[in-house]
Tab-separated table of C-alpha atoms in Angstrom:
chain	number	residue	atom	x	y	z
A	460	LEU	CA	-2.815	-11.181	-8.484
A	461	CYS	CA	-5.194	-8.597	-9.765
A	462	LYS	CA	-4.066	-8.568	-13.237
A	463	THR	CA	-6.214	-6.969	-15.984
A	464	GLY	CA	-8.825	-9.430	-16.669
A	465	ASP	CA	-8.471	-11.155	-13.206
A	466	GLU	CA	-11.638	-9.929	-11.381
A	467	GLY	CA	-11.237	-12.170	-8.373
A	468	GLN	CA	-8.408	-9.844	-6.641
A	469	ALA	CA	-9.031	-6.404	-8.294
A	470	ALA	CA	-12.338	-6.427	-7.053
A	471	LYS	CA	-11.154	-6.639	-3.309
A	472	MET	CA	-9.241	-3.141	-3.316
A	473	LYS	CA	-9.331	-0.114	-4.642
A	474	LEU	CA	-6.415	2.920	-5.242
A	475	TYR	CA	-7.176	6.370	-4.310
A	476	ASP	CA	-5.331	8.118	-6.635
A	477	MET	CA	-4.170	11.619	-8.344
A	478	LYS	CA	-3.303	11.979	-11.651
A	479	GLN	CA	-0.351	14.496	-11.165
A	480	ALA	CA	0.516	13.795	-7.666
A	481	PRO	CA	3.914	12.206	-7.348
A	482	ASN	CA	3.362	9.912	-4.735
A	483	ALA	CA	0.611	8.659	-6.709
A	484	ARG	CA	2.471	8.714	-9.793
A	485	ARG	CA	4.992	6.604	-8.281
A	486	VAL	CA	2.741	3.735	-7.511
A	487	ARG	CA	0.961	3.479	-10.785
A	488	MET	CA	4.137	3.239	-12.462
A	489	PHE	CA	5.358	0.439	-9.929
A	490	LEU	CA	1.839	-1.159	-10.868
A	491	ALA	CA	2.100	-0.955	-14.686
A	492	GLU	CA	5.632	-2.507	-14.530
A	493	LYS	CA	4.156	-5.596	-12.651
A	494	GLY	CA	1.140	-5.407	-15.164
A	495	ILE	CA	-1.297	-4.933	-12.521
A	496	ASP	CA	-4.470	-3.365	-12.743
A	497	ILE	CA	-6.679	-1.892	-10.058
A	498	VAL	CA	-9.579	-0.111	-9.637
A	499	ARG	CA	-8.908	3.908	-9.056
A	500	GLU	CA	-10.931	6.774	-7.744
A	501	GLU	CA	-9.405	10.080	-8.466
A	502	ILE	CA	-8.973	12.604	-5.390
A	503	ASP	CA	-8.188	16.131	-6.342
A	504	LEU	CA	-5.496	17.282	-3.812
A	505	VAL	CA	-5.790	20.994	-5.198
A	506	ALA	CA	-9.072	21.062	-4.332
A	507	ALA	CA	-8.259	19.843	-1.155
A	508	ALA	CA	-10.770	16.626	-1.639
A	509	ASN	CA	-8.398	14.854	0.712
A	510	LEU	CA	-9.405	16.876	3.267
A	511	THR	CA	-13.265	16.471	3.212
A	512	PRO	CA	-14.858	14.147	5.664
A	513	ALA	CA	-15.739	11.673	3.186
A	514	TYR	CA	-12.171	10.932	2.400
A	515	LEU	CA	-11.301	11.398	6.209
A	516	ALA	CA	-13.390	8.698	6.985
A	517	ILE	CA	-11.264	6.553	4.744
A	518	ASN	CA	-7.959	7.768	5.325
A	519	PRO	CA	-7.972	9.787	8.517
A	520	ARG	CA	-4.429	10.933	7.570
A	521	GLY	CA	-5.890	12.513	4.428
A	522	LEU	CA	-3.131	11.118	2.296
A	523	VAL	CA	-3.312	9.880	-1.321
A	524	PRO	CA	-2.457	7.347	-2.411
A	525	THR	CA	-4.202	5.090	-0.377
A	526	LEU	CA	-4.929	1.482	-0.963
A	527	ARG	CA	-8.271	0.200	0.655
A	528	PHE	CA	-9.150	-3.237	0.933
A	529	ASP	CA	-12.881	-4.784	0.789
A	530	ASP	CA	-13.097	-4.987	4.308
A	531	GLY	CA	-12.471	-1.070	4.918
A	532	SER	CA	-8.942	-1.476	6.198
A	533	ILE	CA	-6.458	0.461	4.375
A	534	LEU	CA	-2.412	0.663	3.742
A	535	ASP	CA	-1.303	4.253	2.731
A	536	GLU	CA	2.463	5.244	2.146
A	537	SER	CA	3.529	4.896	-1.418
A	538	ILE	CA	6.254	2.463	-0.618
A	539	ALA	CA	4.270	0.653	1.860
A	540	ILE	CA	1.805	-0.070	-0.981
A	541	CYS	CA	4.354	-1.149	-3.539
A	542	ARG	CA	6.107	-3.401	-0.616
A	543	TYR	CA	2.800	-5.227	-0.533
A	544	PHE	CA	2.370	-5.493	-4.211
A	545	GLU	CA	6.219	-6.781	-4.782
A	546	LEU	CA	5.563	-9.206	-2.182
A	547	GLU	CA	2.264	-10.624	-3.588
A	548	GLN	CA	3.438	-10.757	-6.791
A	549	PRO	CA	7.644	-10.971	-6.813
A	550	GLU	CA	8.115	-10.901	-10.769
A	551	PRO	CA	9.123	-8.634	-12.343
A	552	ASN	CA	11.396	-7.829	-9.265
A	553	LEU	CA	11.581	-4.178	-8.274
A	554	MET	CA	13.160	-4.379	-4.786
A	555	GLY	CA	15.736	-6.754	-4.876
A	556	ARG	CA	16.493	-10.442	-4.073
A	557	GLU	CA	19.556	-11.075	-1.743
A	558	SER	CA	19.424	-9.425	1.478
A	559	LEU	CA	22.236	-6.905	0.376
A	560	GLU	CA	20.799	-6.134	-2.744
A	561	GLN	CA	17.295	-5.692	-1.218
A	562	ALA	CA	19.143	-3.238	1.393
A	563	GLN	CA	20.980	-1.224	-1.338
A	564	ILE	CA	18.084	-0.501	-3.658
A	565	GLU	CA	16.154	0.324	-0.283
A	566	SER	CA	18.904	2.904	0.165
A	567	TRP	CA	18.762	4.124	-3.155
A	568	GLN	CA	15.479	4.447	-2.972
A	569	ARG	CA	15.052	6.609	0.239
A	570	ARG	CA	17.820	8.562	-1.173
A	571	MET	CA	15.919	9.671	-4.163
A	572	GLU	CA	12.825	10.225	-1.620
A	573	PHE	CA	14.765	12.281	0.874
A	574	ASP	CA	17.416	14.154	-1.250
A	575	GLY	CA	14.830	14.668	-4.154
A	576	LEU	CA	11.222	14.248	-3.565
A	577	LEU	CA	11.304	16.189	0.018
A	578	ALA	CA	13.474	19.210	-1.209
A	579	ILE	CA	11.297	19.394	-4.334
A	580	GLY	CA	7.985	18.967	-2.103
A	581	LEU	CA	9.294	21.975	-0.007
A	582	ALA	CA	10.096	24.358	-2.637
A	583	PHE	CA	6.371	23.414	-4.378
A	584	ARG	CA	4.523	23.291	-0.843
A	585	ASN	CA	5.607	26.636	0.099
A	586	SER	CA	4.990	28.777	-3.369
A	587	VAL	CA	2.092	27.490	-4.806
A	588	PRO	CA	-0.938	29.689	-3.986
A	589	HIS	CA	-3.511	26.780	-4.077
A	590	PHE	CA	-1.363	25.178	-1.039
A	591	SER	CA	-0.749	28.324	0.956
A	592	SER	CA	-2.638	27.524	4.242
A	593	ARG	CA	-1.545	23.758	3.896
A	594	PRO	CA	2.662	23.734	3.060
A	595	THR	CA	2.418	20.100	4.760
A	596	PRO	CA	0.881	17.311	2.975
A	597	GLY	CA	-2.420	15.483	4.884
A	598	ALA	CA	-4.652	16.227	7.508
A	599	VAL	CA	-2.071	18.086	9.853
A	600	PRO	CA	-2.339	21.577	11.380
A	601	GLY	CA	-2.464	24.376	8.787
A	602	ALA	CA	0.391	27.079	8.712
A	603	PRO	CA	1.451	29.749	6.655
A	604	GLN	CA	3.644	29.091	3.900
A	605	ILE	CA	7.460	29.808	4.381
A	606	PRO	CA	8.903	31.598	1.071
A	607	ASP	CA	12.376	30.993	2.295
A	608	LEU	CA	12.037	27.487	1.862
A	609	VAL	CA	11.492	27.892	-1.945
A	610	PRO	CA	15.129	28.945	-2.786
A	611	ARG	CA	16.240	26.311	-0.281
A	612	GLY	CA	14.360	23.623	-1.651
A	613	ARG	CA	15.662	24.628	-5.192
A	614	VAL	CA	19.306	24.373	-4.377
A	615	LEU	CA	18.714	21.240	-2.801
A	616	THR	CA	17.038	19.926	-5.789
A	617	GLN	CA	19.861	21.143	-8.379
A	618	HIS	CA	22.597	19.578	-6.244
A	619	PHE	CA	20.371	16.246	-5.951
A	620	LEU	CA	20.103	16.364	-9.940
A	621	ASN	CA	23.873	16.793	-10.058
A	622	GLN	CA	24.406	13.941	-7.751
A	623	LEU	CA	22.197	11.909	-9.824
A	624	ASP	CA	24.205	12.913	-12.968
A	625	GLN	CA	27.348	11.660	-11.550
A	626	ARG	CA	25.765	8.261	-10.140
A	627	LEU	CA	24.150	7.512	-13.615
A	628	LYS	CA	28.161	8.061	-15.702
A	629	THR	CA	28.923	4.791	-13.654
A	630	SER	CA	25.956	2.826	-13.602
A	631	ALA	CA	22.998	2.096	-16.196
A	632	TYR	CA	20.316	2.762	-13.689
A	633	VAL	CA	19.942	4.353	-9.907
A	634	ALA	CA	20.517	1.370	-7.973
A	635	GLY	CA	22.996	-0.807	-10.128
A	636	GLU	CA	22.874	-2.374	-13.496
A	637	ARG	CA	18.793	-3.142	-13.743
A	638	PHE	CA	15.615	-0.862	-13.427
A	639	THR	CA	14.106	-0.777	-9.723
A	640	ILE	CA	11.913	1.321	-7.542
A	641	ALA	CA	14.954	3.515	-7.285
A	642	ASP	CA	14.348	4.585	-10.783
A	643	ILE	CA	10.710	5.140	-10.045
A	644	THR	CA	11.073	7.547	-7.536
A	645	ALA	CA	14.047	9.642	-9.325
A	646	PHE	CA	12.029	9.579	-12.561
A	647	ILE	CA	9.281	11.204	-10.787
A	648	CYS	CA	11.364	13.694	-9.270
A	649	ILE	CA	12.265	15.199	-12.586
A	650	GLY	CA	8.594	15.536	-13.487
A	651	PHE	CA	7.751	17.236	-9.949
A	652	ALA	CA	10.683	19.280	-10.513
A	653	LYS	CA	9.322	21.019	-13.367
A	654	TRP	CA	6.665	22.556	-10.871
A	655	ILE	CA	9.411	24.448	-9.251
A	656	GLY	CA	11.430	25.319	-12.294
A	657	VAL	CA	14.213	22.831	-12.007
A	658	GLN	CA	14.992	20.470	-14.699
A	659	PRO	CA	18.219	18.518	-15.796
A	660	GLU	CA	20.677	21.044	-17.580
A	661	PRO	CA	22.126	20.365	-20.746
A	662	GLY	CA	25.413	19.420	-19.246
A	663	GLN	CA	24.065	16.596	-17.304
A	664	SER	CA	24.418	14.088	-20.065
A	665	ALA	CA	24.214	10.800	-17.922
A	666	LEU	CA	21.005	12.029	-16.393
A	667	GLN	CA	19.677	12.839	-19.769
A	668	ARG	CA	20.616	9.837	-21.337
A	669	TRP	CA	18.759	8.165	-18.360
A	670	HIS	CA	15.677	10.115	-18.406
A	671	ASP	CA	15.299	9.659	-22.226
A	672	HIS	CA	15.793	5.873	-21.609
A	673	ILE	CA	13.108	5.597	-18.783
A	674	LYS	CA	10.481	7.460	-20.943
A	675	GLN	CA	10.441	4.970	-23.227
A	676	ARG	CA	8.948	2.317	-20.746
A	677	PRO	CA	5.191	2.003	-21.136
A	678	SER	CA	4.968	2.269	-17.139
A	679	ALA	CA	6.280	6.008	-17.759
A	680	LYS	CA	2.710	6.944	-19.100
A	681	ALA	CA	0.952	5.203	-16.028
B	988	LEU	CA	25.468	-13.616	12.247
B	989	CYS	CA	27.706	-11.357	14.233
B	990	LYS	CA	26.613	-11.804	17.532
B	991	THR	CA	28.826	-11.082	20.047
B	992	GLY	CA	31.638	-13.693	20.300
B	993	ASP	CA	31.390	-14.398	17.003
B	994	GLU	CA	34.155	-12.787	15.153
B	995	GLY	CA	33.532	-13.952	11.550
B	996	GLN	CA	31.135	-11.252	10.317
B	997	ALA	CA	31.564	-9.011	13.048
B	998	ALA	CA	35.101	-8.138	11.797
B	999	LYS	CA	33.649	-8.063	8.348
B	1000	MET	CA	32.056	-4.675	8.723
B	1001	LYS	CA	31.643	-1.382	10.733
B	1002	LEU	CA	29.311	0.861	11.842
B	1003	TYR	CA	29.888	5.018	11.749
B	1004	ASP	CA	27.785	5.835	14.739
B	1005	MET	CA	26.950	8.557	16.955
B	1006	LYS	CA	25.442	8.432	20.499
B	1007	GLN	CA	22.812	10.834	20.581
B	1008	ALA	CA	22.112	10.900	16.782
B	1009	PRO	CA	18.466	9.733	16.369
B	1010	ASN	CA	19.094	7.846	13.004
B	1011	ALA	CA	22.305	6.406	14.544
B	1012	ARG	CA	20.309	5.592	17.666
B	1013	ARG	CA	17.295	3.450	16.032
B	1014	VAL	CA	19.957	1.375	14.171
B	1015	ARG	CA	21.789	0.669	17.748
B	1016	MET	CA	18.045	-0.376	19.009
B	1017	PHE	CA	17.495	-2.394	16.070
B	1018	LEU	CA	20.823	-4.268	16.458
B	1019	ALA	CA	20.178	-4.840	20.228
B	1020	GLU	CA	16.880	-6.186	19.719
B	1021	LYS	CA	18.469	-8.691	17.321
B	1022	GLY	CA	21.290	-9.243	19.670
B	1023	ILE	CA	23.995	-8.199	17.307
B	1024	ASP	CA	27.017	-6.810	18.179
B	1025	ILE	CA	29.007	-4.816	15.554
B	1026	VAL	CA	32.224	-2.834	15.397
B	1027	ARG	CA	31.474	0.838	15.756
B	1028	GLU	CA	33.078	4.285	15.079
B	1029	GLU	CA	32.013	7.359	16.443
B	1030	ILE	CA	31.616	10.396	14.450
B	1031	ASP	CA	30.662	13.779	16.092
B	1032	LEU	CA	28.074	15.444	13.976
B	1033	VAL	CA	27.877	18.453	16.194
B	1034	ALA	CA	31.837	19.027	15.543
B	1035	ALA	CA	31.274	18.286	11.527
B	1036	ALA	CA	33.487	15.031	11.542
B	1037	ASN	CA	30.841	13.803	9.095
B	1038	LEU	CA	31.896	16.557	6.636
B	1039	THR	CA	35.755	16.137	6.725
B	1040	PRO	CA	37.523	14.430	3.927
B	1041	ALA	CA	38.466	11.611	5.722
B	1042	TYR	CA	34.638	10.732	6.278
B	1043	LEU	CA	33.321	11.714	2.952
B	1044	ALA	CA	36.111	9.422	1.437
B	1045	ILE	CA	33.973	6.672	3.262
B	1046	ASN	CA	30.551	8.035	2.616
B	1047	PRO	CA	30.440	10.924	0.325
B	1048	ARG	CA	27.046	12.188	1.421
B	1049	GLY	CA	28.303	12.600	4.975
B	1050	LEU	CA	25.569	10.682	6.510
B	1051	VAL	CA	25.442	8.739	9.978
B	1052	PRO	CA	24.730	6.089	10.668
B	1053	THR	CA	26.829	4.270	7.469
B	1054	LEU	CA	27.443	0.316	7.662
B	1055	ARG	CA	31.063	-0.034	6.151
B	1056	PHE	CA	31.781	-3.702	4.472
B	1057	ASP	CA	35.230	-5.365	4.418
B	1058	ASP	CA	35.706	-4.462	0.707
B	1059	GLY	CA	35.011	-0.658	1.376
B	1060	SER	CA	31.503	-0.709	-0.007
B	1061	ILE	CA	28.899	0.834	2.585
B	1062	LEU	CA	25.292	0.987	3.080
B	1063	ASP	CA	23.662	4.241	4.475
B	1064	GLU	CA	20.014	5.250	5.349
B	1065	SER	CA	19.243	3.874	8.819
B	1066	ILE	CA	15.992	1.621	7.659
B	1067	ALA	CA	18.214	0.027	4.826
B	1068	ILE	CA	20.729	-0.778	7.335
B	1069	CYS	CA	17.962	-2.383	9.627
B	1070	ARG	CA	16.507	-4.286	6.453
B	1071	TYR	CA	19.949	-5.796	5.725
B	1072	PHE	CA	20.304	-7.221	9.122
B	1073	GLU	CA	16.339	-8.215	9.222
B	1074	LEU	CA	17.059	-10.205	6.270
B	1075	GLU	CA	20.359	-11.789	7.436
B	1076	GLN	CA	19.103	-12.653	10.864
B	1077	PRO	CA	15.188	-12.743	10.750
B	1078	GLU	CA	14.508	-13.469	14.364
B	1079	PRO	CA	13.505	-11.757	16.362
B	1080	ASN	CA	10.967	-10.533	13.603
B	1081	LEU	CA	10.983	-6.741	13.554
B	1082	MET	CA	9.668	-6.071	10.128
B	1083	GLY	CA	6.748	-8.392	9.354
B	1084	ARG	CA	6.348	-11.573	7.951
B	1085	GLU	CA	3.489	-12.053	5.466
B	1086	SER	CA	2.814	-9.476	2.536
B	1087	LEU	CA	0.379	-7.632	4.472
B	1088	GLU	CA	1.909	-7.395	7.713
B	1089	GLN	CA	5.384	-6.280	6.085
B	1090	ALA	CA	3.361	-3.637	4.362
B	1091	GLN	CA	1.319	-2.586	7.392
B	1092	ILE	CA	4.421	-2.369	9.632
B	1093	GLU	CA	6.348	-0.302	6.823
B	1094	SER	CA	3.670	2.002	6.843
B	1095	TRP	CA	3.600	2.774	10.611
B	1096	GLN	CA	7.385	2.826	10.510
B	1097	ARG	CA	7.274	5.434	7.585
B	1098	ARG	CA	4.432	7.349	9.331
B	1099	MET	CA	6.705	7.879	12.754
B	1100	GLU	CA	9.438	8.700	10.208
B	1101	PHE	CA	7.631	11.709	8.013
B	1102	ASP	CA	5.111	12.954	10.875
B	1103	GLY	CA	7.417	12.460	13.560
B	1104	LEU	CA	11.037	12.312	13.043
B	1105	LEU	CA	11.025	14.723	10.081
B	1106	ALA	CA	9.112	17.362	11.789
B	1107	ILE	CA	11.342	17.226	14.861
B	1108	GLY	CA	14.201	17.517	12.428
B	1109	LEU	CA	12.929	20.524	11.204
B	1110	ALA	CA	12.738	22.371	14.418
B	1111	PHE	CA	16.124	21.017	15.689
B	1112	ARG	CA	18.428	21.805	12.823
B	1113	ASN	CA	16.899	25.230	12.294
B	1114	SER	CA	17.439	26.421	15.739
B	1115	VAL	CA	20.572	24.631	17.325
B	1116	PRO	CA	23.546	27.241	16.985
B	1117	HIS	CA	25.877	24.282	16.234
B	1118	PHE	CA	23.944	23.657	12.753
B	1119	SER	CA	23.446	27.778	12.074
B	1120	SER	CA	25.122	27.093	8.597
B	1121	ARG	CA	24.094	23.317	8.051
B	1122	PRO	CA	20.288	23.002	8.615
B	1123	THR	CA	19.946	20.212	6.292
B	1124	PRO	CA	21.658	16.767	7.319
B	1125	GLY	CA	24.808	15.690	5.116
B	1126	ALA	CA	27.144	16.877	2.707
B	1127	VAL	CA	24.533	19.240	0.720
B	1128	PRO	CA	24.686	22.866	-0.093
B	1129	GLY	CA	24.813	24.876	3.176
B	1130	ALA	CA	22.153	27.426	3.996
B	1131	PRO	CA	21.083	29.930	6.535
B	1132	GLN	CA	18.683	28.044	9.248
B	1133	ILE	CA	14.800	29.420	9.329
B	1134	PRO	CA	13.779	30.173	12.503
B	1135	ASP	CA	10.168	30.208	11.097
B	1136	LEU	CA	10.760	26.331	10.916
B	1137	VAL	CA	10.791	26.112	14.658
B	1138	PRO	CA	7.306	26.877	15.427
B	1139	ARG	CA	6.009	24.806	12.564
B	1140	GLY	CA	8.045	21.787	13.538
B	1141	ARG	CA	6.856	22.128	17.206
B	1142	VAL	CA	3.130	22.526	16.307
B	1143	LEU	CA	3.767	19.239	13.950
B	1144	THR	CA	5.706	17.425	16.439
B	1145	GLN	CA	2.654	17.820	19.035
B	1146	HIS	CA	0.328	16.794	16.405
B	1147	PHE	CA	2.394	13.673	16.083
B	1148	LEU	CA	2.353	12.765	19.613
B	1149	ASN	CA	-1.404	13.516	19.821
B	1150	GLN	CA	-2.329	11.131	16.845
B	1151	LEU	CA	0.119	8.604	18.413
B	1152	ASP	CA	-1.662	8.774	21.910
B	1153	GLN	CA	-4.868	8.076	20.028
B	1154	ARG	CA	-3.096	5.170	18.414
B	1155	LEU	CA	-1.890	3.359	21.626
B	1156	LYS	CA	-5.326	3.790	23.154
B	1157	THR	CA	-6.484	0.930	21.002
B	1158	SER	CA	-3.136	-0.793	20.257
B	1159	ALA	CA	-0.666	-2.134	22.491
B	1160	TYR	CA	2.215	-1.193	20.082
B	1161	VAL	CA	2.361	1.184	17.397
B	1162	ALA	CA	1.961	-1.381	14.272
B	1163	GLY	CA	-0.143	-3.683	16.146
B	1164	GLU	CA	-0.215	-6.289	18.944
B	1165	ARG	CA	3.770	-6.746	18.993
B	1166	PHE	CA	6.923	-4.507	19.086
B	1167	THR	CA	8.384	-3.878	15.849
B	1168	ILE	CA	10.748	-1.210	13.707
B	1169	ALA	CA	7.875	1.289	14.033
B	1170	ASP	CA	8.139	1.121	17.861
B	1171	ILE	CA	11.659	1.924	17.780
B	1172	THR	CA	11.181	4.871	15.475
B	1173	ALA	CA	8.447	5.963	17.464
B	1174	PHE	CA	10.743	5.559	20.755
B	1175	ILE	CA	13.669	7.692	19.180
B	1176	CYS	CA	11.279	10.126	18.151
B	1177	ILE	CA	10.149	10.849	22.143
B	1178	GLY	CA	13.849	11.185	22.995
B	1179	PHE	CA	14.582	13.771	19.974
B	1180	ALA	CA	11.881	15.828	20.866
B	1181	LYS	CA	13.287	16.615	23.983
B	1182	TRP	CA	15.733	18.908	22.031
B	1183	ILE	CA	13.311	21.079	20.802
B	1184	GLY	CA	11.222	21.273	24.135
B	1185	VAL	CA	8.445	18.899	23.066
B	1186	GLN	CA	7.177	15.914	25.304
B	1187	PRO	CA	4.506	13.868	25.970
B	1188	GLU	CA	1.625	15.359	27.878
B	1189	PRO	CA	0.206	14.440	31.188
B	1190	GLY	CA	-3.003	13.692	29.669
B	1191	GLN	CA	-1.559	11.571	26.915
B	1192	SER	CA	-1.729	8.331	29.055
B	1193	ALA	CA	-1.581	5.842	26.343
B	1194	LEU	CA	1.349	7.377	24.948
B	1195	GLN	CA	2.940	7.547	28.430
B	1196	ARG	CA	1.951	3.851	29.302
B	1197	TRP	CA	3.540	3.005	25.700
B	1198	HIS	CA	6.477	5.037	26.502
B	1199	ASP	CA	7.317	3.456	29.977
B	1200	HIS	CA	6.781	0.130	28.964
B	1201	ILE	CA	9.410	0.501	25.898
B	1202	LYS	CA	11.876	2.103	27.999
B	1203	GLN	CA	12.279	-0.897	30.120
B	1204	ARG	CA	13.532	-2.922	26.940
B	1205	PRO	CA	17.132	-3.568	27.607
B	1206	SER	CA	17.457	-2.403	23.706
B	1207	ALA	CA	16.175	1.341	24.977
B	1208	LYS	CA	19.742	1.958	26.344
B	1209	ALA	CA	21.820	1.270	23.152
C-alpha cells in the first residue's frame, strides 16, 4: 500500500496536512512508522486557509489533517485516518492485536488525547493572538477566547505530564512493553506543550528518559 | 461471551457504572445491542463517589465507566470498553468490517464525541452546582467553574445538532445506511443536551425522525 515507489495506491489519495499542527503531526509520525509515503498538501491553519471556500469544499468541517481519496470522498479525524492505514497495512503493528491488547492501547491513546492534547489545546487556542476569534478548531461558530482557560489548561497539562512520568516509571512505553500509537500521541503532546510554556520537569526522569528515546526514532522528524 | 445466563465470562468482570452519566450510558447501550449482560455497580458521580479512596484504588483516574477484570486489571475510556466487546463478540457489528468502513465509522463516532459530547460537557460541568469545584471529569486538579464556557458550549451544541440534522437528511443513520456506534454517541448527546437546555428544534425534521426511530430500539432504555 502506497509505500515510496509504489505509485499505484499513493496516486489515489492525498493528505491535507500542516507541518506544526499536532493532529497532523501524529498522522505523519504514524505513516512514517509504517513506511508509507503519500502525497501531501500544506494547509496553513494560522492563516485560516482551512476556512476558505476552496478547503471547505473538500472538508466542510475545515479540519486538518484530512485524507482525500481519488473519488473526492474524505476521511478526517486523525485516529480514524491512522486506523485506516493500520488495517490496510497491519505491520508494523501500532494499535494492538488481540481484543484486550487493542482495547488497552485504545484506552491509553485516548488518555493521552483527552488528558493531554485537549488540555494543551484549551490553553493554546485561548491565548494565541492568531486564534483570537476561533478558539475551537474547525468550521464552528467563532467566539472570543476565554483567558481563564489558559491557567486551567496549563495546570491540567502539568498534571498530565506528572501522571505520564509515574506511568513510565514502571512501563517502557505508554501502553506497555512496545511502541504504539499511544506513544505517538504522548510524544506529540510534549512538542505541543512547548507552545503553552509547559515542559517535562528535571525531576520527571522516567518521562525524560522515554522522551529522549522516542526522539531517536526516524518518525519523530516526520 | 457473558450473555445473560452464561455465567462463565460474566463472573469475570464488573462494570462500574452510573445510570445518568452519558459515557456510562453509551457503554450500556452498546452492550444491550450486543445482548451482553454484565455485573454492574453504581458509582454516584454527583456525590463524588468516584473520588473516594475506595474507588481510586480501583481506577486511579476516577473515571466511570470502568470495566474491571477478575485479576484486578481495568479498562477505562468508554470507546475502548466498546472496542473490547466488539472484538470479543463481533455480531451484531457496530464498529465496521472492511478497513474503510471501520475508519469511516470511527470518524463519525469521533465527530459526535468531539463536536457533540465535549461541547455539552463544557456547558454542563461549568454550570451545575454539584460540580462547582470539579469542572473537569475524573481525578484531576480541582478548579473553579468558568461561566463563559456555558454560552460557548451551548452555541457549539446548537451548531452540532444543526450539522447532524443536515447529515441525516441524506443518510438513514449517522455513519451511513445502518445503525453503528456513531448513532449511540449521537443519541446519548441528545439526552445529555437536555441538561444544558438544548434540544433538537421543531424545524430539524431529519434529526427528529432519526431520534424517534432510535428511541424505539430496546437498547435506548439501557
